[in-house]
Every structure is written in structure tokens, then in C-alpha cells.
Amino acid sequence: MPRSTRRPRADRKPATRARVLARLRAICLALPEAQERLSHGEPTWFAGKGKVFAMLDDHHHGAEHISVWLPAGLGAQEALVDSDPKRYFRPPYVGGSGWVGVTLDTRPDWSSVAWLVEQAYRHVAHPRLVARLAPPRPGRESTDRRRRAADAG
């Protein structure tokens, strides 16, 4: 059986994880009544007392990258993965339900990450919470193909 070329989790750069987690945490907790709790050993964000809108994946089960998993609308996962398969992927376990994974440890476009996190929040949050968000800025989505693809869902 061939040996894995992946380094054990303990050997990975803790500074990268800390930086990614801090940035993702700030994005998630800026949303109305967002709550962070551990789920499956990873930081996970909930819309109020409701559903999960973001889950950190820090090399869980040997994954190659630090990523965030987000629930997405119908067709968004496929459109995102098709647009940039190095950045977006179908995560295990929840991918069959339309969730999309976003790789975070390879210099992501954080404004795109923030936009996708907000879309995930809008997808699962109670309408009372969604109403507290600023309306989407006109034309912003049309400037980025990945954003248009995610909005299609």
C-alpha cells in the first residue's frame, strides 16, 4: 500500500490555520445573531439558534486544505466547482445536499468568501434575520462569474 504524502495535521502551519480561522470568524460573526459552536471538532457557525451556515474543515479526515463548507442554493455547487475546481469542491457528507467547499489556505479572494458566506446565511437563516441584512448592492454580483454562479441557486 503506498504511503500518503500528506503531512500529519500536527505538522501543518498553525499560523495559517489561526489566520484563516480569524478571518472566517470575523466574516461569520458579523452576520445578525450568528453563533459559533464546535461541531464534529471544528468551529461551526449557526444563524441564530437555527441552522448551520458555515463549517470550518481543517484537514478533517485527511483533507488536503483548510476550507469552509457552505450550504448553497440549487445549482450553485455545480456552477462554482465548474468555474474553478481548484478553489471550489463538493465536500464529503454534505455535498450531496448541495453544499460547496471553498479552499481557504491558498490565498483566497476574501471578498468572494465573504459574499459566499453571506449567501449561505441567507439560504438557511430565518426571514427575520435575513431582513436585518443590508440589501445586496446592485451590480456587485455581475462583476464576478463565481458570484453569479452562486446566485443562480
GROMACS .gro file of N, CA and C in nm:
model
  459
    1MET      N    1   0.085  -0.118   0.000
    1MET     CA    2   0.000   0.000   0.000
    1MET      C    3   0.089   0.124   0.000
    2PRO      N    4   0.065   0.220  -0.091
    2PRO     CA    5   0.151   0.339  -0.098
    2PRO      C    6   0.133   0.428   0.025
    3ARG      N    7   0.242   0.489   0.064
    3ARG     CA    8   0.237   0.580   0.178
    3ARG      C    9   0.178   0.713   0.135
    4SER      N   10   0.105   0.775   0.224
    4SER     CA   11   0.048   0.906   0.196
    4SER      C   12   0.158   1.011   0.197
    5THR      N   13   0.147   1.107   0.106
    5THR     CA   14   0.242   1.218   0.104
    5THR      C   15   0.193   1.334   0.190
    6ARG      N   16   0.075   1.321   0.247
    6ARG     CA   17   0.022   1.428   0.331
    6ARG      C   18   0.093   1.429   0.465
    7ARG      N   19   0.121   1.548   0.512
    7ARG     CA   20   0.181   1.561   0.645
    7ARG      C   21   0.073   1.544   0.750
    8PRO      N   22   0.107   1.489   0.865
    8PRO     CA   23   0.009   1.480   0.973
    8PRO      C   24  -0.037   1.620   1.011
    9ARG      N   25  -0.159   1.628   1.062
    9ARG     CA   26  -0.219   1.757   1.097
    9ARG      C   27  -0.129   1.838   1.189
   10ALA      N   28  -0.063   1.776   1.284
   10ALA     CA   29   0.022   1.847   1.379
   10ALA      C   30   0.140   1.917   1.312
   11ASP      N   31   0.182   1.867   1.194
   11ASP     CA   32   0.295   1.927   1.125
   11ASP      C   33   0.257   2.045   1.037
   12ARG      N   34   0.129   2.069   1.020
   12ARG     CA   35   0.086   2.179   0.933
   12ARG      C   36   0.108   2.311   1.002
   13LYS      N   37   0.111   2.418   0.926
   13LYS     CA   38   0.141   2.550   0.979
   13LYS      C   39   0.028   2.602   1.067
   14PRO      N   40   0.049   2.610   1.199
   14PRO     CA   41  -0.057   2.661   1.286
   14PRO      C   42  -0.088   2.807   1.259
   15ALA      N   43   0.010   2.884   1.211
   15ALA     CA   44  -0.014   3.025   1.182
   15ALA      C   45  -0.116   3.040   1.070
   16THR      N   46  -0.108   2.952   0.970
   16THR     CA   47  -0.204   2.957   0.859
   16THR      C   48  -0.345   2.930   0.911
   17ARG      N   49  -0.360   2.827   0.994
   17ARG     CA   50  -0.491   2.795   1.050
   17ARG      C   51  -0.544   2.911   1.132
   18ALA      N   52  -0.460   2.968   1.215
   18ALA     CA   53  -0.503   3.079   1.300
   18ALA      C   54  -0.547   3.199   1.216
   19ARG      N   55  -0.472   3.229   1.113
   19ARG     CA   56  -0.505   3.342   1.025
   19ARG      C   57  -0.636   3.318   0.951
   20VAL      N   58  -0.651   3.199   0.895
   20VAL     CA   59  -0.773   3.164   0.821
   20VAL      C   60  -0.892   3.165   0.916
   21LEU      N   61  -0.877   3.104   1.031
   21LEU     CA   62  -0.987   3.098   1.127
   21LEU      C   63  -1.028   3.237   1.173
   22ALA      N   64  -0.932   3.323   1.201
   22ALA     CA   65  -0.964   3.459   1.246
   22ALA      C   66  -1.041   3.534   1.138
   23ARG      N   67  -0.999   3.521   1.016
   23ARG     CA   68  -1.065   3.593   0.906
   23ARG      C   69  -1.206   3.538   0.884
   24LEU      N   70  -1.220   3.406   0.882
   24LEU     CA   71  -1.351   3.344   0.862
   24LEU      C   72  -1.443   3.376   0.979
   25ARG      N   73  -1.391   3.370   1.099
   25ARG     CA   74  -1.471   3.401   1.219
   25ARG      C   75  -1.526   3.543   1.212
   26ALA      N   76  -1.442   3.638   1.172
   26ALA     CA   77  -1.487   3.778   1.162
   26ALA      C   78  -1.600   3.792   1.059
   27ILE      N   79  -1.587   3.723   0.947
   27ILE     CA   80  -1.691   3.728   0.843
   27ILE      C   81  -1.821   3.670   0.897
   28CYS      N   82  -1.813   3.553   0.958
   28CYS     CA   83  -1.934   3.485   1.005
   28CYS      C   84  -2.002   3.560   1.119
   29LEU      N   85  -1.924   3.604   1.216
   29LEU     CA   86  -1.984   3.668   1.334
   29LEU      C   87  -2.034   3.809   1.306
   30ALA      N   88  -2.005   3.864   1.189
   30ALA     CA   89  -2.060   3.995   1.151
   30ALA      C   90  -2.206   3.985   1.108
   31LEU      N   91  -2.256   3.864   1.088
   31LEU     CA   92  -2.394   3.844   1.045
   31LEU      C   93  -2.488   3.844   1.166
   32PRO      N   94  -2.612   3.888   1.147
   32PRO     CA   95  -2.705   3.902   1.260
   32PRO      C   96  -2.724   3.772   1.340
   33GLU      N   97  -2.701   3.782   1.469
   33GLU     CA   98  -2.722   3.673   1.564
   33GLU      C   99  -2.646   3.545   1.530
   34ALA      N  100  -2.537   3.559   1.456
   34ALA     CA  101  -2.455   3.441   1.424
   34ALA      C  102  -2.392   3.390   1.553
   35GLN      N  103  -2.388   3.259   1.567
   35GLN     CA  104  -2.329   3.195   1.684
   35GLN      C  105  -2.226   3.093   1.639
   36GLU      N  106  -2.117   3.086   1.712
   36GLU     CA  107  -2.013   2.988   1.684
   36GLU      C  108  -2.015   2.880   1.791
   37ARG      N  109  -2.013   2.755   1.747
   37ARG     CA  110  -2.003   2.641   1.838
   37ARG      C  111  -1.918   2.534   1.770
   38LEU      N  112  -1.859   2.449   1.850
   38LEU     CA  113  -1.787   2.334   1.793
   38LEU      C  114  -1.887   2.230   1.749
   39SER      N  115  -1.865   2.175   1.632
   39SER     CA  116  -1.945   2.065   1.582
   39SER      C  117  -1.850   1.973   1.507
   40HIS      N  118  -1.850   1.847   1.543
   40HIS     CA  119  -1.757   1.750   1.484
   40HIS      C  120  -1.612   1.794   1.502
   41GLY      N  121  -1.585   1.864   1.613
   41GLY     CA  122  -1.449   1.905   1.646
   41GLY      C  123  -1.399   2.028   1.573
   42GLU      N  124  -1.485   2.095   1.497
   42GLU     CA  125  -1.443   2.212   1.418
   42GLU      C  126  -1.535   2.330   1.448
   43PRO      N  127  -1.482   2.454   1.439
   43PRO     CA  128  -1.568   2.571   1.453
   43PRO      C  129  -1.678   2.569   1.347
   44THR      N  130  -1.800   2.595   1.391
   44THR     CA  131  -1.917   2.592   1.304
   44THR      C  132  -2.004   2.711   1.341
   45TRP      N  133  -2.065   2.774   1.241
   45TRP     CA  134  -2.145   2.893   1.265
   45TRP      C  135  -2.290   2.867   1.232
   46PHE      N  136  -2.377   2.915   1.321
   46PHE     CA  137  -2.520   2.896   1.312
   46PHE      C  138  -2.590   3.030   1.295
   47ALA      N  139  -2.698   3.031   1.218
   47ALA     CA  140  -2.780   3.151   1.201
   47ALA      C  141  -2.877   3.158   1.319
   48GLY      N  142  -2.846   3.243   1.416
   48GLY     CA  143  -2.928   3.248   1.538
   48GLY      C  144  -2.922   3.114   1.608
   49LYS      N  145  -3.037   3.067   1.648
   49LYS     CA  146  -3.045   2.933   1.710
   49LYS      C  147  -3.080   2.828   1.607
   50GLY      N  148  -3.071   2.867   1.481
   50GLY     CA  149  -3.115   2.782   1.372
   50GLY      C  150  -3.009   2.696   1.310
   51LYS      N  151  -3.003   2.700   1.180
   51LYS     CA  152  -2.923   2.608   1.101
   51LYS      C  153  -2.780   2.654   1.080
   52VAL      N  154  -2.696   2.558   1.045
   52VAL     CA  155  -2.555   2.583   1.014
   52VAL      C  156  -2.545   2.656   0.881
   53PHE      N  157  -2.462   2.763   0.879
   53PHE     CA  158  -2.436   2.829   0.752
   53PHE      C  159  -2.288   2.824   0.713
   54ALA      N  160  -2.201   2.778   0.801
   54ALA     CA  161  -2.060   2.765   0.766
   54ALA      C  162  -1.992   2.668   0.862
   55MET      N  163  -1.908   2.582   0.807
   55MET     CA  164  -1.830   2.486   0.887
   55MET      C  165  -1.685   2.491   0.841
   56LEU      N  166  -1.595   2.509   0.935
   56LEU     CA  167  -1.453   2.502   0.902
   56LEU      C  168  -1.414   2.356   0.886
   57ASP      N  169  -1.331   2.328   0.790
   57ASP     CA  170  -1.274   2.194   0.772
   57ASP      C  171  -1.122   2.211   0.773
   58ASP      N  172  -1.060   2.176   0.885
   58ASP     CA  173  -0.915   2.187   0.899
   58ASP      C  174  -0.853   2.049   0.880
   59HIS      N  175  -0.843   2.009   0.753
   59HIS     CA  176  -0.783   1.881   0.717
   59HIS      C  177  -0.855   1.762   0.780
   60HIS      N  178  -0.984   1.776   0.800
   60HIS     CA  179  -1.066   1.671   0.860
   60HIS      C  180  -1.058   1.545   0.773
   61HIS      N  181  -1.036   1.433   0.834
   61HIS     CA  182  -1.025   1.304   0.764
   61HIS      C  183  -0.922   1.309   0.651
   62GLY      N  184  -0.812   1.384   0.671
   62GLY     CA  185  -0.704   1.385   0.575
   62GLY      C  186  -0.723   1.478   0.455
   63ALA      N  187  -0.818   1.569   0.462
   63ALA     CA  188  -0.836   1.664   0.351
   63ALA      C  189  -0.706   1.743   0.331
   64GLU      N  190  -0.680   1.782   0.207
   64GLU     CA  191  -0.554   1.848   0.173
   64GLU      C  192  -0.547   1.994   0.213
   65HIS      N  193  -0.662   2.058   0.233
   65HIS     CA  194  -0.664   2.202   0.257
   65HIS      C  195  -0.753   2.239   0.375
   66ILE      N  196  -0.731   2.360   0.425
   66ILE     CA  197  -0.826   2.420   0.516
   66ILE      C  198  -0.935   2.482   0.428
   67SER      N  199  -1.059   2.455   0.463
   67SER     CA  200  -1.168   2.506   0.380
   67SER      C  201  -1.288   2.538   0.467
   68VAL      N  202  -1.386   2.599   0.404
   68VAL     CA  203  -1.514   2.622   0.468
   68VAL      C  204  -1.618   2.552   0.382
   69TRP      N  205  -1.714   2.488   0.448
   69TRP     CA  206  -1.824   2.424   0.378
   69TRP      C  207  -1.947   2.510   0.399
   70LEU      N  208  -2.020   2.536   0.290
   70LEU     CA  209  -2.134   2.627   0.294
   70LEU      C  210  -2.255   2.565   0.224
   71PRO      N  211  -2.374   2.578   0.284
   71PRO     CA  212  -2.494   2.535   0.211
   71PRO      C  213  -2.518   2.632   0.096
   72ALA      N  214  -2.561   2.577  -0.016
   72ALA     CA  215  -2.579   2.662  -0.135
   72ALA      C  216  -2.712   2.629  -0.201
   73GLY      N  217  -2.760   2.724  -0.276
   73GLY     CA  218  -2.885   2.705  -0.349
   73GLY      C  219  -2.870   2.607  -0.463
   74LEU      N  220  -2.982   2.566  -0.516
   74LEU     CA  221  -2.986   2.469  -0.625
   74LEU      C  222  -2.900   2.515  -0.743
   75GLY      N  223  -2.807   2.431  -0.785
   75GLY     CA  224  -2.722   2.458  -0.900
   75GLY      C  225  -2.595   2.536  -0.868
   76ALA      N  226  -2.588   2.598  -0.752
   76ALA     CA  227  -2.471   2.681  -0.719
   76ALA      C  228  -2.345   2.597  -0.704
   77GLN      N  229  -2.356   2.482  -0.637
   77GLN     CA  230  -2.238   2.398  -0.616
   77GLN      C  231  -2.175   2.360  -0.750
   78GLU      N  232  -2.254   2.311  -0.840
   78GLU     CA  233  -2.202   2.267  -0.970
   78GLU      C  234  -2.141   2.385  -1.046
   79ALA      N  235  -2.208   2.499  -1.045
   79ALA     CA  236  -2.157   2.616  -1.117
   79ALA      C  237  -2.024   2.663  -1.059
   80LEU      N  238  -2.013   2.665  -0.927
   80LEU     CA  239  -1.888   2.708  -0.864
   80LEU      C  240  -1.775   2.611  -0.893
   81VAL      N  241  -1.801   2.483  -0.874
   81VAL     CA  242  -1.696   2.382  -0.898
   81VAL      C  243  -1.652   2.386  -1.044
   82ASP      N  244  -1.747   2.400  -1.135
   82ASP     CA  245  -1.712   2.408  -1.278
   82ASP      C  246  -1.630   2.534  -1.309
   83SER      N  247  -1.658   2.643  -1.238
   83SER     CA  248  -1.589   2.769  -1.266
   83SER      C  249  -1.444   2.769  -1.219
   84ASP      N  250  -1.415   2.697  -1.109
   84ASP     CA  251  -1.278   2.697  -1.054
   84ASP      C  252  -1.260   2.575  -0.963
   85PRO      N  253  -1.233   2.458  -1.021
   85PRO     CA  254  -1.223   2.335  -0.940
   85PRO      C  255  -1.106   2.331  -0.842
   86LYS      N  256  -1.011   2.422  -0.855
   86LYS     CA  257  -0.903   2.427  -0.756
   86LYS      C  258  -0.946   2.503  -0.631
   87ARG      N  259  -1.044   2.589  -0.646
   87ARG     CA  260  -1.092   2.672  -0.535
   87ARG      C  261  -1.217   2.613  -0.470
   88TYR      N  262  -1.306   2.555  -0.551
   88TYR     CA  263  -1.435   2.504  -0.503
   88TYR      C  264  -1.444   2.354  -0.523
   89PHE      N  265  -1.515   2.286  -0.432
   89PHE     CA  266  -1.528   2.141  -0.442
   89PHE      C  267  -1.657   2.096  -0.374
   90ARG      N  268  -1.693   1.972  -0.403
   90ARG     CA  269  -1.810   1.909  -0.341
   90ARG      C  270  -1.760   1.839  -0.214
   91PRO      N  271  -1.798   1.892  -0.096
   91PRO     CA  272  -1.745   1.833   0.028
   91PRO      C  273  -1.808   1.697   0.059
   92PRO      N  274  -1.732   1.613   0.127
   92PRO     CA  275  -1.790   1.484   0.167
   92PRO      C  276  -1.904   1.507   0.266
   93TYR      N  277  -1.989   1.407   0.277
   93TYR     CA  278  -2.102   1.406   0.371
   93TYR      C  279  -2.215   1.499   0.330
   94VAL      N  280  -2.188   1.627   0.310
   94VAL     CA  281  -2.294   1.725   0.284
   94VAL      C  282  -2.300   1.769   0.137
   95GLY      N  283  -2.203   1.729   0.058
   95GLY     CA  284  -2.201   1.768  -0.082
   95GLY      C  285  -2.322   1.720  -0.159
   96GLY      N  286  -2.374   1.604  -0.124
   96GLY     CA  287  -2.494   1.553  -0.190
   96GLY      C  288  -2.617   1.637  -0.164
   97SER      N  289  -2.612   1.721  -0.062
   97SER     CA  290  -2.723   1.811  -0.030
   97SER      C  291  -2.700   1.951  -0.087
   98GLY      N  292  -2.601   1.966  -0.175
   98GLY     CA  293  -2.579   2.093  -0.243
   98GLY      C  294  -2.477   2.184  -0.177
   99TRP      N  295  -2.415   2.142  -0.069
   99TRP     CA  296  -2.313   2.226  -0.005
   99TRP      C  297  -2.192   2.238  -0.095
  100VAL      N  298  -2.119   2.348  -0.078
  100VAL     CA  299  -1.997   2.370  -0.156
  100VAL      C  300  -1.881   2.395  -0.060
  101GLY      N  301  -1.765   2.340  -0.093
  101GLY     CA  302  -1.644   2.365  -0.017
  101GLY      C  303  -1.563   2.474  -0.084
  102VAL      N  304  -1.504   2.562  -0.003
  102VAL     CA  305  -1.422   2.671  -0.054
  102VAL      C  306  -1.284   2.659   0.011
  103THR      N  307  -1.181   2.639  -0.067
  103THR     CA  308  -1.045   2.627  -0.016
  103THR      C  309  -0.998   2.762   0.036
  104LEU      N  310  -0.942   2.764   0.159
  104LEU     CA  311  -0.906   2.890   0.223
  104LEU      C  312  -0.756   2.909   0.247
  105ASP      N  313  -0.677   2.806   0.234
  105ASP     CA  314  -0.535   2.819   0.268
  105ASP      C  315  -0.446   2.839   0.145
  106THR      N  316  -0.505   2.880   0.034
  106THR     CA  317  -0.429   2.906  -0.088
  106THR      C  318  -0.461   3.046  -0.141
  107ARG      N  319  -0.453   3.144  -0.053
  107ARG     CA  320  -0.472   3.286  -0.088
  107ARG      C  321  -0.606   3.311  -0.156
  108PRO      N  322  -0.716   3.289  -0.086
  108PRO     CA  323  -0.847   3.311  -0.146
  108PRO      C  324  -0.876   3.459  -0.165
  109ASP      N  325  -0.974   3.487  -0.248
  109ASP     CA  326  -1.029   3.622  -0.261
  109ASP      C  327  -1.129   3.635  -0.145
  110TRP      N  328  -1.088   3.703  -0.039
  110TRP     CA  329  -1.170   3.708   0.082
  110TRP      C  330  -1.301   3.782   0.060
  111SER      N  331  -1.307   3.873  -0.036
  111SER     CA  332  -1.436   3.938  -0.062
  111SER      C  333  -1.534   3.837  -0.123
  112SER      N  334  -1.484   3.746  -0.206
  112SER     CA  335  -1.570   3.640  -0.259
  112SER      C  336  -1.612   3.544  -0.149
  113VAL      N  337  -1.520   3.511  -0.060
  113VAL     CA  338  -1.553   3.423   0.053
  113VAL      C  339  -1.663   3.488   0.137
  114ALA      N  340  -1.648   3.616   0.168
  114ALA     CA  341  -1.749   3.687   0.248
  114ALA      C  342  -1.884   3.687   0.179
  115TRP      N  343  -1.883   3.708   0.048
  115TRP     CA  344  -2.008   3.709  -0.027
  115TRP      C  345  -2.074   3.570  -0.023
  116LEU      N  346  -1.994   3.465  -0.042
  116LEU     CA  347  -2.048   3.329  -0.039
  116LEU      C  348  -2.101   3.292   0.099
  117VAL      N  349  -2.030   3.335   0.205
  117VAL     CA  350  -2.077   3.310   0.341
  117VAL      C  351  -2.211   3.380   0.362
  118GLU      N  352  -2.222   3.503   0.317
  118GLU     CA  353  -2.349   3.575   0.332
  118GLU      C  354  -2.461   3.505   0.256
  119GLN      N  355  -2.431   3.455   0.137
  119GLN     CA  356  -2.533   3.383   0.060
  119GLN      C  357  -2.577   3.256   0.133
  120ALA      N  358  -2.480   3.186   0.194
  120ALA     CA  359  -2.513   3.066   0.271
  120ALA      C  360  -2.603   3.103   0.389
  121TYR      N  361  -2.571   3.213   0.457
  121TYR     CA  362  -2.652   3.261   0.569
  121TYR      C  363  -2.793   3.291   0.520
  122ARG      N  364  -2.804   3.366   0.411
  122ARG     CA  365  -2.936   3.398   0.355
  122ARG      C  366  -3.014   3.271   0.320
  123HIS      N  367  -2.943   3.168   0.278
  123HIS     CA  368  -3.006   3.043   0.237
  123HIS      C  369  -3.072   2.970   0.354
  124VAL      N  370  -3.015   2.980   0.474
  124VAL     CA  371  -3.067   2.900   0.586
  124VAL      C  372  -3.129   2.982   0.699
  125ALA      N  373  -3.101   3.110   0.706
  125ALA     CA  374  -3.146   3.191   0.820
  125ALA      C  375  -3.297   3.217   0.815
  126HIS      N  376  -3.352   3.239   0.931
  126HIS     CA  377  -3.493   3.275   0.944
  126HIS      C  378  -3.514   3.409   0.873
  127PRO      N  379  -3.627   3.428   0.806
  127PRO     CA  380  -3.652   3.555   0.735
  127PRO      C  381  -3.635   3.679   0.823
  128ARG      N  382  -3.663   3.667   0.952
  128ARG     CA  383  -3.644   3.779   1.045
  128ARG      C  384  -3.498   3.821   1.049
  129LEU      N  385  -3.406   3.725   1.044
  129LEU     CA  386  -3.263   3.756   1.045
  129LEU      C  387  -3.217   3.809   0.909
  130VAL      N  388  -3.266   3.749   0.803
  130VAL     CA  389  -3.228   3.794   0.669
  130VAL      C  390  -3.271   3.938   0.648
  131ALA      N  391  -3.386   3.975   0.703
  131ALA     CA  392  -3.435   4.113   0.689
  131ALA      C  393  -3.341   4.215   0.753
  132ARG      N  394  -3.259   4.172   0.846
  132ARG     CA  395  -3.164   4.262   0.913
  132ARG      C  396  -3.037   4.286   0.831
  133LEU      N  397  -3.018   4.210   0.725
  133LEU     CA  398  -2.901   4.229   0.638
  133LEU      C  399  -2.924   4.346   0.544
  134ALA      N  400  -2.817   4.412   0.508
  134ALA     CA  401  -2.826   4.515   0.406
  134ALA      C  402  -2.865   4.449   0.274
  135PRO      N  403  -2.946   4.516   0.194
  135PRO     CA  404  -2.978   4.456   0.064
  135PRO      C  405  -2.852   4.442  -0.021
  136PRO      N  406  -2.848   4.341  -0.106
  136PRO     CA  407  -2.730   4.325  -0.192
  136PRO      C  408  -2.709   4.449  -0.276
  137ARG      N  409  -2.583   4.487  -0.294
  137ARG     CA  410  -2.553   4.605  -0.375
  137ARG      C  411  -2.574   4.573  -0.522
  138PRO      N  412  -2.648   4.658  -0.594
  138PRO     CA  413  -2.675   4.632  -0.736
  138PRO      C  414  -2.545   4.624  -0.816
  139GLY      N  415  -2.540   4.525  -0.905
  139GLY     CA  416  -2.427   4.513  -0.995
  139GLY      C  417  -2.306   4.443  -0.937
  140ARG      N  418  -2.298   4.429  -0.805
  140ARG     CA  419  -2.179   4.367  -0.746
  140ARG      C  420  -2.163   4.223  -0.792
  141GLU      N  421  -2.271   4.147  -0.791
  141GLU     CA  422  -2.262   4.006  -0.830
  141GLU      C  423  -2.219   3.990  -0.975
  142SER      N  424  -2.260   4.084  -1.061
  142SER     CA  425  -2.231   4.067  -1.203
  142SER      C  426  -2.083   4.089  -1.236
  143THR      N  427  -2.005   4.137  -1.141
  143THR     CA  428  -1.864   4.161  -1.169
  143THR      C  429  -1.778   4.036  -1.151
  144ASP      N  430  -1.837   3.930  -1.099
  144ASP     CA  431  -1.757   3.812  -1.070
  144ASP      C  432  -1.836   3.688  -1.112
  145ARG      N  433  -1.782   3.609  -1.203
  145ARG     CA  434  -1.851   3.492  -1.255
  145ARG      C  435  -1.887   3.393  -1.144
  146ARG      N  436  -1.799   3.376  -1.045
  146ARG     CA  437  -1.830   3.283  -0.936
  146ARG      C  438  -1.949   3.331  -0.855
  147ARG      N  439  -1.957   3.462  -0.834
  147ARG     CA  440  -2.071   3.515  -0.760
  147ARG      C  441  -2.201   3.496  -0.838
  148ARG      N  442  -2.195   3.519  -0.968
  148ARG     CA  443  -2.316   3.498  -1.049
  148ARG      C  444  -2.357   3.352  -1.042
  149ALA      N  445  -2.260   3.263  -1.047
  149ALA     CA  446  -2.291   3.120  -1.042
  149ALA      C  447  -2.356   3.083  -0.910
  150ALA      N  448  -2.304   3.134  -0.800
  150ALA     CA  449  -2.362   3.104  -0.669
  150ALA      C  450  -2.500   3.163  -0.656
  151ASP      N  451  -2.524   3.278  -0.716
  151ASP     CA  452  -2.653   3.345  -0.707
  151ASP      C  453  -2.759   3.272  -0.787
  152ALA      N  454  -2.718   3.188  -0.884
  152ALA     CA  455  -2.812   3.116  -0.967
  152ALA      C  456  -2.894   3.017  -0.887
  153GLY      N  457  -2.842   2.978  -0.769
  153GLY     CA  458  -2.908   2.876  -0.688
  153GLY      C  459  -3.016   2.924  -0.605
   0.00000   0.00000   0.00000
